[in-house]
Amino acid sequence: MPPGSPPGESPSAADPDLARHLTCLGDDALVLAQRLCQWITRAPTIDEDLALSNIALDLIGHARTLLSRAGRLDGTGRGEDDLAYSRSEREFTNALLTELPNGDFAMTVARQLAYTHYAVLHYEALAHCVDPDLAAFGVRAAKEVAFHRLHADRWTVTLGRGTPESTRRMQRALERVWPYTGELFEENDVLRRLAASGTVPSPAALHDTWLARVTEVVTEAGLAVPAPSWSATGGRSGLHTEEFGPLIAELQSVRRQFPGGTW
């Protein structure tokens, strides 16, 4: 992943607020892709091995675009590789949902259900932002994540209406994932400034639509929408789960073993 602007895209003026937000989105995509890659050769079927691999590839493409733009906006001159492979754990700002361990297949499906419905809404809204490059990215990303959402929806219903064991596992997975969904819609001063200027959409404004859509899927699956008594937070500030360290070490292992290496 060479640094610099993608072909046809002009350099961007420094904008620390937008750089911060794009880094968050890029980290979401990169970390979730790394989790999904852990299913390679371990998925329940060959079809699912390929499906999860392809979803991960789409997410890596999103991360490349977002982190590359963030590196040009933050004033440091870093490229996408620097942001992916040279930051410490505390410098990653992904939502905690995306780093949750895969668990069983139902757990992965529940995590995908929550993330994909949020991501589609966010990218659809981003498609209407004032920045033409971000708007174009939002159009493309929304279409790709819509397929990821369809995959998660179908598996949620299949497992929910399957055997007693699959139903039990899918409900348990939803209960495990749901406390981590609130962080996707949190706002801070940076996001408020960006939303007020029309640069990016406000995630808080997407929550009710997200909840209505996932509720429809969960209900169709014959399951109950969880009502957690607590909400996880901290990922956007660099505070992560204890499983995050090994995940990032795995992601960065080759770069750290061969610094400056090229293919």
PDB file of C-alpha atoms in Angstrom:
ATOM      1  CA  MET A   1       0.000   0.000   0.000  1.00  0.00           C
ATOM      2  CA  PRO A   2       2.150   2.900  -1.177  1.00  0.00           C
ATOM      3  CA  PRO A   3       1.661   6.283   0.490  1.00  0.00           C
ATOM      4  CA  GLY A   4       0.320   9.296  -1.347  1.00  0.00           C
ATOM      5  CA  SER A   5      -2.859  10.212  -3.119  1.00  0.00           C
ATOM      6  CA  PRO A   6      -4.746   7.618  -5.139  1.00  0.00           C
ATOM      7  CA  PRO A   7      -4.744   8.267  -8.895  1.00  0.00           C
ATOM      8  CA  GLY A   8      -7.026  11.132  -9.842  1.00  0.00           C
ATOM      9  CA  GLU A   9      -7.379  12.458  -6.307  1.00  0.00           C
ATOM     10  CA  SER A  10      -5.975  15.871  -5.482  1.00  0.00           C
ATOM     11  CA  PRO A  11      -3.947  16.572  -2.320  1.00  0.00           C
ATOM     12  CA  SER A  12      -5.945  17.726   0.705  1.00  0.00           C
ATOM     13  CA  ALA A  13      -5.317  20.696   2.979  1.00  0.00           C
ATOM     14  CA  ALA A  14      -4.640  19.919   6.633  1.00  0.00           C
ATOM     15  CA  ASP A  15      -7.795  19.248   8.649  1.00  0.00           C
ATOM     16  CA  PRO A  16      -7.073  17.581  12.017  1.00  0.00           C
ATOM     17  CA  ASP A  17     -10.759  17.117  12.873  1.00  0.00           C
ATOM     18  CA  LEU A  18     -11.563  15.271   9.656  1.00  0.00           C
ATOM     19  CA  ALA A  19      -8.314  13.316   9.912  1.00  0.00           C
ATOM     20  CA  ARG A  20      -9.342  12.120  13.368  1.00  0.00           C
ATOM     21  CA  HIS A  21     -12.773  10.992  12.188  1.00  0.00           C
ATOM     22  CA  LEU A  22     -11.493   9.238   9.073  1.00  0.00           C
ATOM     23  CA  THR A  23      -8.908   7.440  11.201  1.00  0.00           C
ATOM     24  CA  CYS A  24     -11.710   6.145  13.427  1.00  0.00           C
ATOM     25  CA  LEU A  25     -13.636   4.839  10.423  1.00  0.00           C
ATOM     26  CA  GLY A  26     -10.503   3.392   8.846  1.00  0.00           C
ATOM     27  CA  ASP A  27      -9.557   1.668  12.074  1.00  0.00           C
ATOM     28  CA  ASP A  28     -13.052   0.161  12.319  1.00  0.00           C
ATOM     29  CA  ALA A  29     -12.679  -1.349   8.857  1.00  0.00           C
ATOM     30  CA  LEU A  30      -9.078  -2.496   9.312  1.00  0.00           C
ATOM     31  CA  VAL A  31      -9.590  -4.144  12.699  1.00  0.00           C
ATOM     32  CA  LEU A  32     -12.816  -5.876  11.682  1.00  0.00           C
ATOM     33  CA  ALA A  33     -11.131  -7.135   8.512  1.00  0.00           C
ATOM     34  CA  GLN A  34      -8.337  -8.611  10.595  1.00  0.00           C
ATOM     35  CA  ARG A  35     -10.865 -10.386  12.798  1.00  0.00           C
ATOM     36  CA  LEU A  36     -12.688 -11.807   9.774  1.00  0.00           C
ATOM     37  CA  CYS A  37      -9.406 -12.987   8.256  1.00  0.00           C
ATOM     38  CA  GLN A  38      -9.011 -15.250  11.276  1.00  0.00           C
ATOM     39  CA  TRP A  39     -11.878 -17.340   9.884  1.00  0.00           C
ATOM     40  CA  ILE A  40      -9.844 -18.310   6.814  1.00  0.00           C
ATOM     41  CA  THR A  41      -9.580 -22.142   6.756  1.00  0.00           C
ATOM     42  CA  ARG A  42     -11.751 -22.213   9.920  1.00  0.00           C
ATOM     43  CA  ALA A  43     -15.193 -21.164   8.666  1.00  0.00           C
ATOM     44  CA  PRO A  44     -18.077 -23.663   8.894  1.00  0.00           C
ATOM     45  CA  THR A  45     -18.106 -24.266   5.117  1.00  0.00           C
ATOM     46  CA  ILE A  46     -15.931 -23.459   2.106  1.00  0.00           C
ATOM     47  CA  ASP A  47     -18.584 -21.010   0.910  1.00  0.00           C
ATOM     48  CA  GLU A  48     -18.393 -19.136   4.205  1.00  0.00           C
ATOM     49  CA  ASP A  49     -14.597 -19.192   4.097  1.00  0.00           C
ATOM     50  CA  LEU A  50     -14.788 -17.383   0.753  1.00  0.00           C
ATOM     51  CA  ALA A  51     -17.621 -15.073   1.812  1.00  0.00           C
ATOM     52  CA  LEU A  52     -15.868 -13.861   4.959  1.00  0.00           C
ATOM     53  CA  SER A  53     -12.587 -13.484   3.062  1.00  0.00           C
ATOM     54  CA  ASN A  54     -14.271 -11.319   0.436  1.00  0.00           C
ATOM     55  CA  ILE A  55     -15.972  -9.186   3.080  1.00  0.00           C
ATOM     56  CA  ALA A  56     -12.576  -8.698   4.743  1.00  0.00           C
ATOM     57  CA  LEU A  57     -11.057  -7.638   1.409  1.00  0.00           C
ATOM     58  CA  ASP A  58     -13.773  -5.011   0.944  1.00  0.00           C
ATOM     59  CA  LEU A  59     -13.088  -3.688   4.442  1.00  0.00           C
ATOM     60  CA  ILE A  60      -9.351  -3.517   3.782  1.00  0.00           C
ATOM     61  CA  GLY A  61     -10.141  -1.467   0.679  1.00  0.00           C
ATOM     62  CA  HIS A  62     -12.217   0.909   2.815  1.00  0.00           C
ATOM     63  CA  ALA A  63      -9.426   1.152   5.367  1.00  0.00           C
ATOM     64  CA  ARG A  64      -6.881   1.984   2.682  1.00  0.00           C
ATOM     65  CA  THR A  65      -8.967   4.837   1.316  1.00  0.00           C
ATOM     66  CA  LEU A  66      -9.827   6.263   4.731  1.00  0.00           C
ATOM     67  CA  LEU A  67      -6.379   5.960   6.309  1.00  0.00           C
ATOM     68  CA  SER A  68      -4.630   7.291   3.219  1.00  0.00           C
ATOM     69  CA  ARG A  69      -6.838  10.398   3.287  1.00  0.00           C
ATOM     70  CA  ALA A  70      -6.408  10.742   7.055  1.00  0.00           C
ATOM     71  CA  GLY A  71      -2.638  10.658   6.686  1.00  0.00           C
ATOM     72  CA  ARG A  72      -2.755  13.540   4.232  1.00  0.00           C
ATOM     73  CA  LEU A  73      -5.045  15.570   6.473  1.00  0.00           C
ATOM     74  CA  ASP A  74      -3.323  15.195   9.842  1.00  0.00           C
ATOM     75  CA  GLY A  75      -0.182  17.097   8.859  1.00  0.00           C
ATOM     76  CA  THR A  76       2.249  14.310   9.770  1.00  0.00           C
ATOM     77  CA  GLY A  77       2.940  13.047   6.271  1.00  0.00           C
ATOM     78  CA  ARG A  78       2.133   9.472   7.251  1.00  0.00           C
ATOM     79  CA  GLY A  79       0.812   7.033   4.654  1.00  0.00           C
ATOM     80  CA  GLU A  80      -1.717   4.243   5.022  1.00  0.00           C
ATOM     81  CA  ASP A  81       0.995   1.697   5.840  1.00  0.00           C
ATOM     82  CA  ASP A  82       2.347   3.902   8.620  1.00  0.00           C
ATOM     83  CA  LEU A  83      -1.078   4.219  10.174  1.00  0.00           C
ATOM     84  CA  ALA A  84      -1.843   0.509   9.843  1.00  0.00           C
ATOM     85  CA  TYR A  85       1.484  -0.954  10.909  1.00  0.00           C
ATOM     86  CA  SER A  86       3.418   1.605  12.955  1.00  0.00           C
ATOM     87  CA  ARG A  87       0.967   2.802  15.586  1.00  0.00           C
ATOM     88  CA  SER A  88       0.741   1.396  19.102  1.00  0.00           C
ATOM     89  CA  GLU A  89      -2.437  -0.156  20.524  1.00  0.00           C
ATOM     90  CA  ARG A  90      -3.390   3.082  22.283  1.00  0.00           C
ATOM     91  CA  GLU A  91      -3.201   5.012  19.017  1.00  0.00           C
ATOM     92  CA  PHE A  92      -5.934   2.943  17.368  1.00  0.00           C
ATOM     93  CA  THR A  93      -9.387   4.510  17.625  1.00  0.00           C
ATOM     94  CA  ASN A  94     -11.696   1.749  16.386  1.00  0.00           C
ATOM     95  CA  ALA A  95     -14.971   1.046  18.138  1.00  0.00           C
ATOM     96  CA  LEU A  96     -14.645  -1.820  20.609  1.00  0.00           C
ATOM     97  CA  LEU A  97     -17.319  -3.775  18.716  1.00  0.00           C
ATOM     98  CA  THR A  98     -14.964  -4.357  15.795  1.00  0.00           C
ATOM     99  CA  GLU A  99     -12.234  -5.947  17.913  1.00  0.00           C
ATOM    100  CA  LEU A 100     -14.430  -8.406  19.800  1.00  0.00           C
ATOM    101  CA  PRO A 101     -13.100 -11.973  19.378  1.00  0.00           C
ATOM    102  CA  ASN A 102     -14.821 -14.049  16.726  1.00  0.00           C
ATOM    103  CA  GLY A 103     -16.122 -16.623  19.168  1.00  0.00           C
ATOM    104  CA  ASP A 104     -18.397 -19.134  17.483  1.00  0.00           C
ATOM    105  CA  PHE A 105     -20.009 -18.444  14.106  1.00  0.00           C
ATOM    106  CA  ALA A 106     -23.123 -16.960  15.745  1.00  0.00           C
ATOM    107  CA  MET A 107     -20.962 -14.422  17.569  1.00  0.00           C
ATOM    108  CA  THR A 108     -19.367 -13.317  14.305  1.00  0.00           C
ATOM    109  CA  VAL A 109     -22.805 -13.050  12.664  1.00  0.00           C
ATOM    110  CA  ALA A 110     -24.123 -10.909  15.530  1.00  0.00           C
ATOM    111  CA  ARG A 111     -21.117  -8.582  15.322  1.00  0.00           C
ATOM    112  CA  GLN A 112     -21.592  -8.301  11.552  1.00  0.00           C
ATOM    113  CA  LEU A 113     -25.305  -7.619  11.957  1.00  0.00           C
ATOM    114  CA  ALA A 114     -24.648  -4.687  14.282  1.00  0.00           C
ATOM    115  CA  TYR A 115     -21.730  -3.235  12.317  1.00  0.00           C
ATOM    116  CA  THR A 116     -23.070  -3.586   8.782  1.00  0.00           C
ATOM    117  CA  HIS A 117     -26.398  -1.918   9.504  1.00  0.00           C
ATOM    118  CA  TYR A 118     -24.522   1.000  11.078  1.00  0.00           C
ATOM    119  CA  ALA A 119     -21.941   1.186   8.274  1.00  0.00           C
ATOM    120  CA  VAL A 120     -24.527   1.232   5.487  1.00  0.00           C
ATOM    121  CA  LEU A 121     -26.367   4.115   7.147  1.00  0.00           C
ATOM    122  CA  HIS A 122     -23.165   6.035   7.793  1.00  0.00           C
ATOM    123  CA  TYR A 123     -21.818   5.642   4.272  1.00  0.00           C
ATOM    124  CA  GLU A 124     -25.194   6.464   2.709  1.00  0.00           C
ATOM    125  CA  ALA A 125     -25.188   9.698   4.694  1.00  0.00           C
ATOM    126  CA  LEU A 126     -21.544  10.343   3.820  1.00  0.00           C
ATOM    127  CA  ALA A 127     -22.518  10.153   0.141  1.00  0.00           C
ATOM    128  CA  HIS A 128     -24.313  13.486   0.619  1.00  0.00           C
ATOM    129  CA  CYS A 129     -21.460  15.339   2.334  1.00  0.00           C
ATOM    130  CA  VAL A 130     -19.895  18.474   0.862  1.00  0.00           C
ATOM    131  CA  ASP A 131     -16.516  16.854   0.127  1.00  0.00           C
ATOM    132  CA  PRO A 132     -16.762  15.315  -3.391  1.00  0.00           C
ATOM    133  CA  ASP A 133     -14.080  12.690  -2.756  1.00  0.00           C
ATOM    134  CA  LEU A 134     -15.666  11.530   0.493  1.00  0.00           C
ATOM    135  CA  ALA A 135     -19.093  11.568  -1.123  1.00  0.00           C
ATOM    136  CA  ALA A 136     -17.860   9.329  -3.946  1.00  0.00           C
ATOM    137  CA  PHE A 137     -16.294   6.978  -1.422  1.00  0.00           C
ATOM    138  CA  GLY A 138     -19.551   6.900   0.554  1.00  0.00           C
ATOM    139  CA  VAL A 139     -21.503   5.824  -2.536  1.00  0.00           C
ATOM    140  CA  ARG A 140     -19.107   2.964  -3.277  1.00  0.00           C
ATOM    141  CA  ALA A 141     -18.703   1.821   0.329  1.00  0.00           C
ATOM    142  CA  ALA A 142     -22.450   1.845   0.991  1.00  0.00           C
ATOM    143  CA  LYS A 143     -23.055  -0.473  -1.971  1.00  0.00           C
ATOM    144  CA  GLU A 144     -20.346  -2.894  -0.841  1.00  0.00           C
ATOM    145  CA  VAL A 145     -21.417  -2.977   2.802  1.00  0.00           C
ATOM    146  CA  ALA A 146     -25.028  -3.542   1.709  1.00  0.00           C
ATOM    147  CA  PHE A 147     -23.932  -7.004   0.547  1.00  0.00           C
ATOM    148  CA  HIS A 148     -22.204  -7.589   3.884  1.00  0.00           C
ATOM    149  CA  ARG A 149     -25.437  -6.595   5.613  1.00  0.00           C
ATOM    150  CA  LEU A 150     -27.450  -9.017   3.490  1.00  0.00           C
ATOM    151  CA  HIS A 151     -25.047 -11.809   4.447  1.00  0.00           C
ATOM    152  CA  ALA A 152     -25.445 -10.998   8.158  1.00  0.00           C
ATOM    153  CA  ASP A 153     -29.236 -10.683   7.910  1.00  0.00           C
ATOM    154  CA  ARG A 154     -29.613 -14.057   6.206  1.00  0.00           C
ATOM    155  CA  TRP A 155     -27.424 -15.840   8.729  1.00  0.00           C
ATOM    156  CA  THR A 156     -29.177 -14.202  11.682  1.00  0.00           C
ATOM    157  CA  VAL A 157     -32.523 -15.523  10.435  1.00  0.00           C
ATOM    158  CA  THR A 158     -31.071 -18.913   9.479  1.00  0.00           C
ATOM    159  CA  LEU A 159     -29.512 -19.466  12.897  1.00  0.00           C
ATOM    160  CA  GLY A 160     -32.437 -17.952  14.789  1.00  0.00           C
ATOM    161  CA  ARG A 161     -34.933 -20.226  13.040  1.00  0.00           C
ATOM    162  CA  GLY A 162     -32.668 -23.251  12.881  1.00  0.00           C
ATOM    163  CA  THR A 163     -32.177 -25.849  15.575  1.00  0.00           C
ATOM    164  CA  PRO A 164     -32.696 -25.232  19.306  1.00  0.00           C
ATOM    165  CA  GLU A 165     -28.909 -25.094  19.650  1.00  0.00           C
ATOM    166  CA  SER A 166     -28.434 -22.541  16.851  1.00  0.00           C
ATOM    167  CA  THR A 167     -31.276 -20.437  18.272  1.00  0.00           C
ATOM    168  CA  ARG A 168     -29.690 -20.492  21.725  1.00  0.00           C
ATOM    169  CA  ARG A 169     -26.280 -19.545  20.366  1.00  0.00           C
ATOM    170  CA  MET A 170     -27.600 -16.725  18.194  1.00  0.00           C
ATOM    171  CA  GLN A 171     -29.532 -15.190  21.080  1.00  0.00           C
ATOM    172  CA  ARG A 172     -26.498 -15.517  23.339  1.00  0.00           C
ATOM    173  CA  ALA A 173     -24.338 -13.831  20.675  1.00  0.00           C
ATOM    174  CA  LEU A 174     -26.729 -10.890  20.411  1.00  0.00           C
ATOM    175  CA  GLU A 175     -26.626 -10.469  24.186  1.00  0.00           C
ATOM    176  CA  ARG A 176     -22.816 -10.482  24.074  1.00  0.00           C
ATOM    177  CA  VAL A 177     -22.540  -7.953  21.254  1.00  0.00           C
ATOM    178  CA  TRP A 178     -25.267  -5.447  22.133  1.00  0.00           C
ATOM    179  CA  PRO A 179     -23.483  -3.557  24.955  1.00  0.00           C
ATOM    180  CA  TYR A 180     -20.813  -2.618  22.404  1.00  0.00           C
ATOM    181  CA  THR A 181     -23.155  -1.084  19.847  1.00  0.00           C
ATOM    182  CA  GLY A 182     -23.766   2.233  21.596  1.00  0.00           C
ATOM    183  CA  GLU A 183     -20.206   3.420  20.979  1.00  0.00           C
ATOM    184  CA  LEU A 184     -20.861   3.474  17.231  1.00  0.00           C
ATOM    185  CA  PHE A 185     -23.245   6.391  17.739  1.00  0.00           C
ATOM    186  CA  GLU A 186     -21.309   8.416  20.291  1.00  0.00           C
ATOM    187  CA  GLU A 187     -20.487  12.025  19.519  1.00  0.00           C
ATOM    188  CA  ASN A 188     -17.652  14.221  20.711  1.00  0.00           C
ATOM    189  CA  ASP A 189     -16.663  17.823  20.045  1.00  0.00           C
ATOM    190  CA  VAL A 190     -14.810  16.863  16.869  1.00  0.00           C
ATOM    191  CA  LEU A 191     -17.828  15.086  15.403  1.00  0.00           C
ATOM    192  CA  ARG A 192     -20.150  17.909  16.386  1.00  0.00           C
ATOM    193  CA  ARG A 193     -17.981  20.432  14.550  1.00  0.00           C
ATOM    194  CA  LEU A 194     -17.750  18.234  11.468  1.00  0.00           C
ATOM    195  CA  ALA A 195     -21.493  17.518  11.438  1.00  0.00           C
ATOM    196  CA  ALA A 196     -22.354  21.199  11.910  1.00  0.00           C
ATOM    197  CA  SER A 197     -20.263  22.104   8.866  1.00  0.00           C
ATOM    198  CA  GLY A 198     -21.823  19.343   6.757  1.00  0.00           C
ATOM    199  CA  THR A 199     -18.451  17.630   6.374  1.00  0.00           C
ATOM    200  CA  VAL A 200     -19.599  14.255   7.748  1.00  0.00           C
ATOM    201  CA  PRO A 201     -22.914  12.911   9.083  1.00  0.00           C
ATOM    202  CA  SER A 202     -23.701  12.804  12.779  1.00  0.00           C
ATOM    203  CA  PRO A 203     -23.649   9.158  13.943  1.00  0.00           C
ATOM    204  CA  ALA A 204     -26.097   9.936  16.752  1.00  0.00           C
ATOM    205  CA  ALA A 205     -28.760  10.812  14.171  1.00  0.00           C
ATOM    206  CA  LEU A 206     -28.488   7.317  12.692  1.00  0.00           C
ATOM    207  CA  HIS A 207     -29.256   5.351  15.847  1.00  0.00           C
ATOM    208  CA  ASP A 208     -33.039   5.170  15.668  1.00  0.00           C
ATOM    209  CA  THR A 209     -33.034   4.003  12.049  1.00  0.00           C
ATOM    210  CA  TRP A 210     -30.308   1.460  12.870  1.00  0.00           C
ATOM    211  CA  LEU A 211     -32.308   0.107  15.799  1.00  0.00           C
ATOM    212  CA  ALA A 212     -35.484  -0.177  13.729  1.00  0.00           C
ATOM    213  CA  ARG A 213     -33.690  -2.086  10.971  1.00  0.00           C
ATOM    214  CA  VAL A 214     -31.843  -4.541  13.196  1.00  0.00           C
ATOM    215  CA  THR A 215     -34.996  -5.057  15.252  1.00  0.00           C
ATOM    216  CA  GLU A 216     -36.816  -6.093  12.096  1.00  0.00           C
ATOM    217  CA  VAL A 217     -34.150  -8.705  11.309  1.00  0.00           C
ATOM    218  CA  VAL A 218     -33.934 -10.002  14.874  1.00  0.00           C
ATOM    219  CA  THR A 219     -37.714 -10.292  15.075  1.00  0.00           C
ATOM    220  CA  GLU A 220     -37.862 -12.155  11.772  1.00  0.00           C
ATOM    221  CA  ALA A 221     -35.299 -14.545  13.225  1.00  0.00           C
ATOM    222  CA  GLY A 222     -37.624 -15.254  16.156  1.00  0.00           C
ATOM    223  CA  LEU A 223     -35.159 -13.729  18.606  1.00  0.00           C
ATOM    224  CA  ALA A 224     -35.319 -10.918  21.152  1.00  0.00           C
ATOM    225  CA  VAL A 225     -33.535  -7.593  20.820  1.00  0.00           C
ATOM    226  CA  PRO A 226     -31.274  -7.326  23.881  1.00  0.00           C
ATOM    227  CA  ALA A 227     -31.704  -4.557  26.432  1.00  0.00           C
ATOM    228  CA  PRO A 228     -28.232  -4.326  27.996  1.00  0.00           C
ATOM    229  CA  SER A 229     -27.791  -2.720  31.399  1.00  0.00           C
ATOM    230  CA  TRP A 230     -24.409  -1.229  30.485  1.00  0.00           C
ATOM    231  CA  SER A 231     -22.643   0.232  27.461  1.00  0.00           C
ATOM    232  CA  ALA A 232     -18.998  -0.254  26.538  1.00  0.00           C
ATOM    233  CA  THR A 233     -16.940   2.754  25.526  1.00  0.00           C
ATOM    234  CA  GLY A 234     -13.324   3.856  25.219  1.00  0.00           C
ATOM    235  CA  GLY A 235     -12.239   2.510  21.852  1.00  0.00           C
ATOM    236  CA  ARG A 236     -12.453   5.924  20.191  1.00  0.00           C
ATOM    237  CA  SER A 237     -10.082   7.208  22.889  1.00  0.00           C
ATOM    238  CA  GLY A 238      -7.582   4.382  22.479  1.00  0.00           C
ATOM    239  CA  LEU A 239      -8.782   2.248  25.407  1.00  0.00           C
ATOM    240  CA  HIS A 240      -9.218  -1.319  24.205  1.00  0.00           C
ATOM    241  CA  THR A 241     -10.078  -4.817  25.356  1.00  0.00           C
ATOM    242  CA  GLU A 242      -7.338  -7.164  26.502  1.00  0.00           C
ATOM    243  CA  GLU A 243      -7.808  -9.248  23.329  1.00  0.00           C
ATOM    244  CA  PHE A 244      -6.826  -6.258  21.190  1.00  0.00           C
ATOM    245  CA  GLY A 245      -3.076  -6.468  21.843  1.00  0.00           C
ATOM    246  CA  PRO A 246      -2.611  -9.923  20.283  1.00  0.00           C
ATOM    247  CA  LEU A 247      -4.780  -8.917  17.315  1.00  0.00           C
ATOM    248  CA  ILE A 248      -2.649  -5.859  16.518  1.00  0.00           C
ATOM    249  CA  ALA A 249       0.546  -7.830  17.098  1.00  0.00           C
ATOM    250  CA  GLU A 250      -0.660 -10.324  14.501  1.00  0.00           C
ATOM    251  CA  LEU A 251      -1.587  -7.529  12.068  1.00  0.00           C
ATOM    252  CA  GLN A 252       1.784  -5.794  12.414  1.00  0.00           C
ATOM    253  CA  SER A 253       4.071  -8.802  12.805  1.00  0.00           C
ATOM    254  CA  VAL A 254       5.581  -8.891   9.300  1.00  0.00           C
ATOM    255  CA  ARG A 255       6.139  -5.121   9.123  1.00  0.00           C
ATOM    256  CA  ARG A 256       7.812  -5.140  12.525  1.00  0.00           C
ATOM    257  CA  GLN A 257       9.959  -8.160  11.693  1.00  0.00           C
ATOM    258  CA  PHE A 258      11.074  -6.656   8.375  1.00  0.00           C
ATOM    259  CA  PRO A 259      10.906  -2.848   8.805  1.00  0.00           C
ATOM    260  CA  GLY A 260      11.169  -1.074   5.487  1.00  0.00           C
ATOM    261  CA  GLY A 261      10.787  -4.307   3.562  1.00  0.00           C
ATOM    262  CA  THR A 262       9.220  -4.267   0.118  1.00  0.00           C
ATOM    263  CA  TRP A 263       7.668  -6.955  -2.059  1.00  0.00           C
TER     264      TRP A 263
END
